[in-house]
PDB file of C-alpha atoms in Angstrom:
ATOM      1  CA  MET A 933     107.871 -72.003 -84.445  1.00 80.00           C
ATOM      2  CA  PHE A 934     106.683 -68.861 -86.229  1.00 86.00           C
ATOM      3  CA  VAL A 935     106.592 -69.057 -90.036  1.00 87.00           C
ATOM      4  CA  PRO A 936     106.053 -65.752 -91.909  1.00 85.00           C
ATOM      5  CA  ALA A 937     103.323 -65.681 -94.560  1.00 82.00           C
ATOM      6  CA  ALA A 938     105.329 -63.911 -97.241  1.00 72.00           C
ATOM      7  CA  SER A 939     108.270 -61.703 -96.303  1.00 73.00           C
ATOM      8  CA  GLU A 940     109.976 -61.792 -92.931  1.00 77.00           C
ATOM      9  CA  TRP A 941     107.898 -60.150 -90.188  1.00 80.00           C
ATOM     10  CA  SER A 942     109.063 -58.881 -86.840  1.00 82.00           C
ATOM     11  CA  PRO A 943     106.988 -57.021 -84.238  1.00 86.00           C
ATOM     12  CA  PRO A 944     107.502 -53.259 -83.961  1.00 84.00           C
ATOM     13  CA  ALA A 945     108.847 -51.646 -80.816  1.00 87.00           C
ATOM     14  CA  ASP A 946     106.402 -51.543 -77.884  1.00 89.00           C
ATOM     15  CA  CYS A 947     104.285 -54.277 -79.448  1.00 94.00           C
ATOM     16  CA  THR A 948     101.609 -56.086 -77.449  1.00 96.00           C
ATOM     17  CA  LEU A 949     100.820 -59.756 -78.048  1.00 97.00           C
ATOM     18  CA  LEU A 950      97.252 -60.872 -77.472  1.00 97.00           C
ATOM     19  CA  LEU A 951      96.198 -64.519 -77.572  1.00 97.00           C
ATOM     20  CA  PRO A 952      93.411 -66.800 -76.331  1.00 97.00           C
ATOM     21  CA  ALA A 953      93.449 -69.925 -74.232  1.00 96.00           C
ATOM     22  CA  VAL A 954      91.406 -72.853 -75.520  1.00 95.00           C
ATOM     23  CA  SER A 955      89.073 -72.781 -72.522  1.00 96.00           C
ATOM     24  CA  VAL A 956      85.436 -73.265 -71.498  1.00 96.00           C
ATOM     25  CA  GLY A 957      83.028 -71.844 -74.077  1.00 95.00           C
ATOM     26  CA  ASN A 958      85.924 -70.828 -76.372  1.00 95.00           C
ATOM     27  CA  VAL A 959      85.373 -67.318 -75.016  1.00 97.00           C
ATOM     28  CA  GLY A 960      88.950 -66.135 -75.563  1.00 97.00           C
ATOM     29  CA  GLN A 961      88.996 -67.417 -79.146  1.00 97.00           C
ATOM     30  CA  LEU A 962      85.675 -65.744 -79.951  1.00 97.00           C
ATOM     31  CA  ALA A 963      86.951 -62.466 -78.485  1.00 97.00           C
ATOM     32  CA  VAL A 964      90.120 -62.674 -80.588  1.00 97.00           C
ATOM     33  CA  ASP A 965      87.964 -63.294 -83.681  1.00 96.00           C
ATOM     34  CA  LEU A 966      86.194 -60.005 -82.970  1.00 96.00           C
ATOM     35  CA  ILE A 967      89.495 -58.153 -82.552  1.00 96.00           C
ATOM     36  CA  ILE A 968      90.957 -59.434 -85.829  1.00 96.00           C
ATOM     37  CA  SER A 969      87.749 -58.673 -87.735  1.00 95.00           C
ATOM     38  CA  SER A 970      87.129 -55.242 -86.186  1.00 94.00           C
ATOM     39  CA  LEU A 971      90.691 -54.002 -86.702  1.00 94.00           C
ATOM     40  CA  ASP A 972      91.017 -55.572 -90.183  1.00 93.00           C
ATOM     41  CA  MET A 973      94.266 -57.142 -89.053  1.00 94.00           C
ATOM     42  CA  LEU A 974      96.672 -58.541 -91.631  1.00 92.00           C
ATOM     43  CA  LYS A 975      97.771 -62.169 -91.442  1.00 93.00           C
ATOM     44  CA  VAL A 976     101.567 -62.121 -91.159  1.00 92.00           C
ATOM     45  CA  GLY A 977     102.250 -65.810 -90.600  1.00 91.00           C
ATOM     46  CA  TYR A 978     101.353 -68.894 -88.677  1.00 91.00           C
ATOM     47  CA  PHE A 979     102.622 -70.743 -85.619  1.00 90.00           C
ATOM     48  CA  TYR A 980     103.810 -74.176 -86.696  1.00 91.00           C
ATOM     49  CA  THR A 981     103.509 -76.810 -83.957  1.00 92.00           C
ATOM     50  CA  ASP A 982     102.661 -80.483 -83.569  1.00 93.00           C
ATOM     51  CA  CYS A 983     101.036 -79.774 -80.196  1.00 95.00           C
ATOM     52  CA  LEU A 984      97.659 -78.706 -81.598  1.00 95.00           C
ATOM     53  CA  VAL A 985      95.036 -80.846 -83.304  1.00 95.00           C
ATOM     54  CA  PRO A 986      95.596 -80.329 -87.071  1.00 94.00           C
ATOM     55  CA  MET A 987      92.923 -78.416 -88.947  1.00 92.00           C
ATOM     56  CA  VAL A 988      92.436 -76.382 -92.094  1.00 92.00           C
ATOM     57  CA  GLY A 989      89.524 -74.284 -93.286  1.00 89.00           C
ATOM     58  CA  ASN A 990      88.434 -71.286 -95.301  1.00 89.00           C
ATOM     59  CA  ASN A 991      89.291 -67.719 -94.372  1.00 89.00           C
ATOM     60  CA  PRO A 992      87.054 -66.976 -91.340  1.00 91.00           C
ATOM     61  CA  TYR A 993      87.221 -63.213 -91.943  1.00 91.00           C
ATOM     62  CA  ALA A 994      86.403 -63.200 -95.665  1.00 86.00           C
ATOM     63  CA  THR A 995      84.529 -60.147 -96.941  1.00 83.00           C
ATOM     64  CA  ASN A 996      84.072 -61.395-100.508  1.00 81.00           C
ATOM     65  CA  GLU A 997      84.117 -64.612-102.502  1.00 79.00           C
ATOM     66  CA  GLU A 998      87.752 -64.228-103.522  1.00 77.00           C
ATOM     67  CA  HIS A 999      88.956 -63.859 -99.917  1.00 79.00           C
ATOM     68  CA  ALA A1000      86.840 -66.860 -98.905  1.00 79.00           C
ATOM     69  CA  LYS A1001      89.108 -69.123-100.979  1.00 82.00           C
ATOM     70  CA  GLU A1002      92.074 -68.381 -98.725  1.00 86.00           C
ATOM     71  CA  LEU A1003      92.924 -71.065 -96.199  1.00 88.00           C
ATOM     72  CA  CYS A1004      93.414 -70.834 -92.447  1.00 91.00           C
ATOM     73  CA  THR A1005      95.230 -73.193 -90.071  1.00 93.00           C
ATOM     74  CA  ASN A1006      95.093 -74.016 -86.369  1.00 93.00           C
ATOM     75  CA  ALA A1007      97.389 -71.218 -85.170  1.00 95.00           C
ATOM     76  CA  GLU A1008      97.883 -67.970 -87.101  1.00 96.00           C
ATOM     77  CA  VAL A1009      99.476 -64.622 -86.340  1.00 95.00           C
ATOM     78  CA  TYR A1010      97.837 -61.320 -87.279  1.00 95.00           C
ATOM     79  CA  ALA A1011      99.196 -57.807 -86.847  1.00 94.00           C
ATOM     80  CA  SER A1012      98.175 -54.154 -86.789  1.00 92.00           C
ATOM     81  CA  CYS A1013     101.031 -51.691 -87.146  1.00 88.00           C
ATOM     82  CA  ASP A1014      98.837 -48.727 -86.170  1.00 89.00           C
ATOM     83  CA  LYS A1015      97.843 -50.347 -82.890  1.00 91.00           C
ATOM     84  CA  LYS A1016     101.277 -51.917 -82.311  1.00 93.00           C
ATOM     85  CA  LEU A1017      99.400 -55.145 -81.758  1.00 96.00           C
ATOM     86  CA  ALA A1018     100.066 -58.758 -82.691  1.00 96.00           C
ATOM     87  CA  VAL A1019      97.456 -61.476 -82.240  1.00 97.00           C
ATOM     88  CA  LEU A1020      97.951 -65.227 -82.164  1.00 97.00           C
ATOM     89  CA  GLN A1021      94.645 -66.951 -82.891  1.00 97.00           C
ATOM     90  CA  ILE A1022      94.437 -70.594 -81.818  1.00 97.00           C
ATOM     91  CA  ARG A1023      91.642 -72.584 -83.471  1.00 95.00           C
ATOM     92  CA  SER A1024      92.068 -76.150 -82.212  1.00 95.00           C
ATOM     93  CA  PRO A1025      92.655 -77.823 -78.834  1.00 94.00           C
ATOM     94  CA  LEU A1026      95.954 -79.109 -77.533  1.00 95.00           C
ATOM     95  CA  ILE A1027      96.856 -82.744 -78.096  1.00 95.00           C
ATOM     96  CA  LYS A1028      96.858 -84.672 -74.831  1.00 89.00           C
ATOM     97  CA  LYS A1029     100.172 -84.458 -72.929  1.00 91.00           C
ATOM     98  CA  LYS A1030     101.457 -81.730 -75.283  1.00 94.00           C
ATOM     99  CA  SER A1031     100.625 -78.785 -73.003  1.00 94.00           C
ATOM    100  CA  ARG A1032     104.154 -78.499 -71.593  1.00 95.00           C
ATOM    101  CA  ALA A1033     105.809 -78.567 -75.034  1.00 95.00           C
ATOM    102  CA  PHE A1034     103.358 -76.011 -76.412  1.00 96.00           C
ATOM    103  CA  CYS A1035     103.855 -73.554 -73.532  1.00 96.00           C
ATOM    104  CA  ASP A1036     107.645 -73.956 -73.815  1.00 95.00           C
ATOM    105  CA  ALA A1037     107.523 -73.145 -77.541  1.00 95.00           C
ATOM    106  CA  LEU A1038     105.211 -70.212 -76.919  1.00 95.00           C
ATOM    107  CA  THR A1039     107.366 -68.644 -74.198  1.00 96.00           C
ATOM    108  CA  CYS A1040     110.483 -69.054 -76.372  1.00 95.00           C
ATOM    109  CA  TRP A1041     108.776 -67.216 -79.228  1.00 94.00           C
ATOM    110  CA  ILE A1042     107.511 -64.484 -76.906  1.00 95.00           C
ATOM    111  CA  LYS A1043     111.013 -63.897 -75.546  1.00 94.00           C
ATOM    112  CA  LYS A1044     112.530 -63.933 -79.045  1.00 93.00           C
ATOM    113  CA  CYS A1045     110.056 -61.295 -80.262  1.00 92.00           C
ATOM    114  CA  ALA A1046     110.558 -59.207 -77.095  1.00 92.00           C
ATOM    115  CA  PHE A1047     106.890 -58.229 -76.824  1.00 94.00           C
ATOM    116  CA  THR A1048     106.353 -55.360 -74.397  1.00 94.00           C
ATOM    117  CA  ARG A1049     103.435 -57.175 -72.817  1.00 94.00           C
ATOM    118  CA  VAL A1050     101.407 -60.333 -73.356  1.00 97.00           C
ATOM    119  CA  VAL A1051      97.665 -60.517 -72.698  1.00 97.00           C
ATOM    120  CA  LEU A1052      95.988 -63.922 -72.452  1.00 98.00           C
ATOM    121  CA  LEU A1053      92.189 -64.042 -72.774  1.00 98.00           C
ATOM    122  CA  SER A1054      90.658 -66.994 -71.002  1.00 98.00           C
ATOM    123  CA  SER A1055      87.613 -68.351 -69.155  1.00 97.00           C
ATOM    124  CA  SER A1056      86.812 -70.631 -66.243  1.00 97.00           C
ATOM    125  CA  HIS A1057      83.877 -72.831 -65.209  1.00 96.00           C
ATOM    126  CA  ALA A1058      81.298 -70.727 -63.368  1.00 95.00           C
ATOM    127  CA  TYR A1059      79.958 -73.750 -61.492  1.00 93.00           C
ATOM    128  CA  GLN A1060      83.369 -74.469 -59.937  1.00 91.00           C
ATOM    129  CA  ARG A1061      83.788 -71.085 -58.300  1.00 90.00           C
ATOM    130  CA  ASP A1062      84.875 -70.822 -54.700  1.00 85.00           C
ATOM    131  CA  ASP A1063      82.441 -69.120 -52.280  1.00 83.00           C
ATOM    132  CA  SER A1064      84.577 -65.948 -52.374  1.00 82.00           C
ATOM    133  CA  GLN A1065      84.221 -65.820 -56.177  1.00 88.00           C
ATOM    134  CA  LEU A1066      80.411 -65.829 -56.215  1.00 88.00           C
ATOM    135  CA  PHE A1067      80.078 -62.121 -55.490  1.00 86.00           C
ATOM    136  CA  GLY A1068      80.686 -59.063 -57.639  1.00 89.00           C
ATOM    137  CA  THR A1069      82.110 -59.032 -61.133  1.00 93.00           C
ATOM    138  CA  PRO A1070      82.513 -62.268 -63.163  1.00 96.00           C
ATOM    139  CA  PHE A1071      85.889 -61.029 -64.446  1.00 97.00           C
ATOM    140  CA  ARG A1072      89.271 -61.775 -62.904  1.00 96.00           C
ATOM    141  CA  TYR A1073      92.882 -61.038 -63.748  1.00 96.00           C
ATOM    142  CA  LEU A1074      96.333 -62.426 -62.997  1.00 96.00           C
ATOM    143  CA  ALA A1075      99.609 -60.589 -63.510  1.00 95.00           C
ATOM    144  CA  THR A1076     103.169 -61.879 -63.441  1.00 96.00           C
ATOM    145  CA  PRO A1077     105.609 -60.158 -61.031  1.00 95.00           C
ATOM    146  CA  ALA A1078     107.348 -58.550 -64.011  1.00 94.00           C
ATOM    147  CA  PHE A1079     104.029 -57.163 -65.266  1.00 94.00           C
ATOM    148  CA  GLN A1080     103.100 -55.885 -61.814  1.00 90.00           C
ATOM    149  CA  THR A1081     106.301 -53.842 -61.835  1.00 89.00           C
ATOM    150  CA  LEU A1082     105.566 -52.498 -65.324  1.00 82.00           C
ATOM    151  CA  ALA A1083     101.833 -51.752 -65.126  1.00 85.00           C
ATOM    152  CA  GLY A1084     100.612 -52.501 -61.621  1.00 79.00           C
ATOM    153  CA  ASP A1085      99.344 -48.939 -61.117  1.00 85.00           C
ATOM    154  CA  THR A1086      97.333 -49.082 -64.346  1.00 88.00           C
ATOM    155  CA  ILE A1087      95.564 -52.255 -63.243  1.00 87.00           C
ATOM    156  CA  LYS A1088      94.846 -50.760 -59.822  1.00 86.00           C
ATOM    157  CA  ALA A1089      93.310 -47.702 -61.471  1.00 91.00           C
ATOM    158  CA  LEU A1090      90.903 -49.965 -63.385  1.00 92.00           C
ATOM    159  CA  GLU A1091      89.793 -51.476 -60.055  1.00 91.00           C
ATOM    160  CA  TRP A1092      89.906 -54.965 -61.489  1.00 94.00           C
ATOM    161  CA  LYS A1093      89.577 -57.967 -59.221  1.00 93.00           C
ATOM    162  CA  GLU A1094      92.522 -60.328 -58.950  1.00 93.00           C
ATOM    163  CA  MET A1095      91.935 -64.079 -59.198  1.00 94.00           C
ATOM    164  CA  GLU A1096      91.519 -65.456 -55.695  1.00 90.00           C
ATOM    165  CA  LYS A1097      93.534 -68.359 -54.362  1.00 88.00           C
ATOM    166  CA  VAL A1098      91.419 -71.316 -53.260  1.00 84.00           C
ATOM    167  CA  SER A1099      92.028 -73.929 -50.569  1.00 77.00           C
ATOM    168  CA  LEU A1100      93.944 -77.041 -51.553  1.00 69.00           C
ATOM    169  CA  TYR A1101      91.907 -79.044 -49.048  1.00 64.00           C
ATOM    170  CA  PRO A1102      88.555 -77.274 -48.493  1.00 65.00           C
ATOM    171  CA  GLY A1103      87.114 -77.883 -45.033  1.00 63.00           C
ATOM    172  CA  ILE A1104      90.254 -79.689 -43.893  1.00 64.00           C
ATOM    173  CA  ASN A1105      93.062 -77.172 -44.205  1.00 63.00           C
ATOM    174  CA  ASP A1106      92.076 -73.708 -45.421  1.00 66.00           C
ATOM    175  CA  GLU A1107      95.562 -72.306 -44.855  1.00 69.00           C
ATOM    176  CA  GLU A1108      97.135 -73.909 -47.931  1.00 74.00           C
ATOM    177  CA  LYS A1109      95.863 -72.105 -51.014  1.00 79.00           C
ATOM    178  CA  LYS A1110      96.665 -71.994 -54.717  1.00 87.00           C
ATOM    179  CA  ILE A1111      95.515 -70.416 -57.969  1.00 91.00           C
ATOM    180  CA  SER A1112      93.034 -72.720 -59.709  1.00 91.00           C
ATOM    181  CA  ILE A1113      91.441 -72.110 -63.125  1.00 94.00           C
ATOM    182  CA  PRO A1114      89.125 -75.074 -63.851  1.00 94.00           C
ATOM    183  CA  GLY A1115      88.214 -75.197 -67.528  1.00 95.00           C
ATOM    184  CA  GLY A1116      91.001 -72.748 -68.346  1.00 95.00           C
ATOM    185  CA  GLY A1117      93.036 -75.068 -70.558  1.00 95.00           C
ATOM    186  CA  PHE A1118      96.724 -74.128 -70.606  1.00 96.00           C
ATOM    187  CA  THR A1119      96.106 -70.772 -68.866  1.00 97.00           C
ATOM    188  CA  LYS A1120      97.678 -71.689 -65.533  1.00 96.00           C
ATOM    189  CA  ARG A1121     100.680 -73.437 -67.056  1.00 96.00           C
ATOM    190  CA  LEU A1122     101.505 -70.562 -69.427  1.00 97.00           C
ATOM    191  CA  PHE A1123     101.049 -68.057 -66.599  1.00 97.00           C
ATOM    192  CA  ASP A1124     103.459 -69.993 -64.362  1.00 96.00           C
ATOM    193  CA  ASP A1125     106.001 -70.214 -67.197  1.00 96.00           C
ATOM    194  CA  CYS A1126     105.795 -66.477 -67.823  1.00 96.00           C
ATOM    195  CA  CYS A1127     106.287 -65.830 -64.103  1.00 96.00           C
ATOM    196  CA  SER A1128     109.444 -67.984 -64.149  1.00 96.00           C
ATOM    197  CA  GLU A1129     110.767 -66.358 -67.335  1.00 95.00           C
ATOM    198  CA  GLY A1130     110.155 -62.774 -66.189  1.00 95.00           C
ATOM    199  CA  ILE A1131     107.690 -62.073 -69.016  1.00 96.00           C
ATOM    200  CA  HIS A1132     105.297 -59.115 -68.746  1.00 96.00           C
ATOM    201  CA  MET A1133     102.037 -61.023 -68.928  1.00 96.00           C
ATOM    202  CA  ALA A1134      98.462 -60.511 -67.761  1.00 96.00           C
ATOM    203  CA  VAL A1135      95.623 -63.027 -67.846  1.00 97.00           C
ATOM    204  CA  VAL A1136      92.075 -61.659 -68.142  1.00 97.00           C
ATOM    205  CA  LEU A1137      89.294 -64.207 -67.769  1.00 97.00           C
ATOM    206  CA  LYS A1138      85.565 -64.557 -67.265  1.00 97.00           C
ATOM    207  CA  PHE A1139      83.574 -67.132 -65.324  1.00 97.00           C
ATOM    208  CA  CYS A1140      81.054 -68.718 -67.677  1.00 96.00           C
ATOM    209  CA  SER A1141      79.242 -71.902 -68.690  1.00 94.00           C
ATOM    210  CA  GLU A1142      79.123 -73.844 -71.938  1.00 93.00           C
ATOM    211  CA  GLY A1143      76.411 -72.815 -74.393  1.00 90.00           C
ATOM    212  CA  ASP A1144      75.974 -69.741 -76.551  1.00 91.00           C
ATOM    213  CA  ASN A1145      79.111 -67.925 -75.420  1.00 95.00           C
ATOM    214  CA  ILE A1146      78.946 -65.027 -77.869  1.00 95.00           C
ATOM    215  CA  PRO A1147      77.665 -62.643 -75.135  1.00 95.00           C
ATOM    216  CA  ASP A1148      80.558 -63.768 -72.914  1.00 96.00           C
ATOM    217  CA  ALA A1149      83.048 -62.953 -75.684  1.00 96.00           C
ATOM    218  CA  PHE A1150      81.595 -59.476 -76.172  1.00 95.00           C
ATOM    219  CA  ALA A1151      81.599 -58.874 -72.417  1.00 95.00           C
ATOM    220  CA  LEU A1152      85.204 -60.025 -72.004  1.00 96.00           C
ATOM    221  CA  LEU A1153      86.352 -57.909 -74.938  1.00 96.00           C
ATOM    222  CA  ASP A1154      84.550 -54.799 -73.668  1.00 94.00           C
ATOM    223  CA  HIS A1155      86.210 -55.394 -70.299  1.00 95.00           C
ATOM    224  CA  VAL A1156      89.695 -55.643 -71.849  1.00 95.00           C
ATOM    225  CA  ASN A1157      89.015 -52.701 -74.163  1.00 94.00           C
ATOM    226  CA  ARG A1158      88.711 -50.373 -71.178  1.00 92.00           C
ATOM    227  CA  TRP A1159      92.377 -51.066 -70.594  1.00 94.00           C
ATOM    228  CA  LEU A1160      93.894 -51.560 -74.057  1.00 93.00           C
ATOM    229  CA  HIS A1161      91.625 -49.165 -76.022  1.00 92.00           C
ATOM    230  CA  LEU A1162      91.648 -51.398 -79.070  1.00 92.00           C
ATOM    231  CA  LEU A1163      88.515 -49.747 -80.458  1.00 88.00           C
ATOM    232  CA  ASP A1164      87.285 -46.348 -79.326  1.00 79.00           C
ATOM    233  CA  HIS A1165      84.102 -46.065 -81.389  1.00 61.00           C
ATOM    234  CA  ALA A1166      81.347 -46.253 -78.783  1.00 58.00           C
ATOM    235  CA  ASP A1167      77.796 -44.922 -78.758  1.00 57.00           C
ATOM    236  CA  ASP A1168      76.174 -42.626 -76.194  1.00 52.00           C
ATOM    237  CA  VAL A1169      75.717 -45.449 -73.686  1.00 53.00           C
ATOM    238  CA  GLY A1170      79.327 -46.590 -73.979  1.00 57.00           C
ATOM    239  CA  THR A1171      78.775 -49.643 -76.187  1.00 65.00           C
ATOM    240  CA  THR A1172      81.647 -50.559 -78.487  1.00 75.00           C
ATOM    241  CA  HIS A1173      80.564 -51.817 -81.903  1.00 86.00           C
ATOM    242  CA  TRP A1174      82.710 -54.819 -82.723  1.00 93.00           C
ATOM    243  CA  LYS A1175      82.632 -56.259 -86.246  1.00 92.00           C
ATOM    244  CA  ILE A1176      81.322 -59.834 -86.324  1.00 92.00           C
ATOM    245  CA  PRO A1177      83.355 -62.153 -88.626  1.00 92.00           C
ATOM    246  CA  SER A1178      81.583 -63.710 -91.588  1.00 87.00           C
ATOM    247  CA  SER A1179      82.381 -67.205 -90.267  1.00 87.00           C
ATOM    248  CA  TRP A1180      80.079 -66.654 -87.279  1.00 88.00           C
ATOM    249  CA  LYS A1181      77.108 -67.229 -89.581  1.00 84.00           C
ATOM    250  CA  LEU A1182      77.920 -70.931 -89.261  1.00 76.00           C
ATOM    251  CA  LEU A1183      78.773 -70.896 -85.567  1.00 76.00           C
ATOM    252  CA  PHE A1184      75.846 -73.176 -84.739  1.00 73.00           C
ATOM    253  CA  GLY A1185      75.634 -74.953 -88.097  1.00 71.00           C
ATOM    254  CA  SER A1186      73.741 -74.003 -91.222  1.00 67.00           C
ATOM    255  CA  GLY A1187      70.271 -74.734 -89.908  1.00 67.00           C
ATOM    256  CA  LEU A1188      67.733 -77.384 -90.855  1.00 62.00           C
ATOM    257  CA  PRO A1189      67.092 -77.983 -94.577  1.00 63.00           C
ATOM    258  CA  SER A1190      63.680 -76.603 -95.566  1.00 66.00           C
ATOM    259  CA  VAL A1191      62.944 -79.772 -97.599  1.00 63.00           C
ATOM    260  CA  LEU A1192      62.470 -81.617 -94.289  1.00 58.00           C
ATOM    261  CA  PHE A1193      59.200 -79.769 -93.856  1.00 61.00           C
TER     262      PHE A1193
END
């Protein structure tokens, strides 16, 4: 359930919703952090649910000491009127066996807000790729039938690679195939729900491994930016300069105390 921060908020016409899956390397969440920080997006509310692990913390995008005192929760909604963009940032994992309830609540909210399109940023285990997925770009996309009707030509023009179906029984029966996103969290379930509900949704993901996934987040965001044009300020070699949130200073802890030495 969406709860507005102050006054009632509703998305403008032709608004795009962008959100991450809690997936391998937290790549989608890191990419969304960069979007919110770079576009100076305003927090308009939060998504109240008992499906996510509870958490609270300081403002991850604080630019001064006063802003740092503001609190953040596990699922918050940010908006940019200029970009006609809404972002749902998810900061904690799903509680076990709550995936179905969470995706149901999410699809209900998406339909209520009548977003023009929904873009889910995700990731998948690189080591679990099928042989056909080992070549070429590490990026893949999925699009619901409704989205294919709306923007199929745009995706084709980008020459993106669609997520391959893999064999249900490798080496035994290669005829039966399905979409598999190992390490993708609720990606597959939300995608299937959006297909059933006729929602205009696209999944954009990157194959990666656990570790320092900041480069993966930048790469995924640059990839998506070629389509959505969230930020157009690029240098002569085509590099987009995303603004790193202040909270990333503590991404790997605060370091070893000097008194130890």
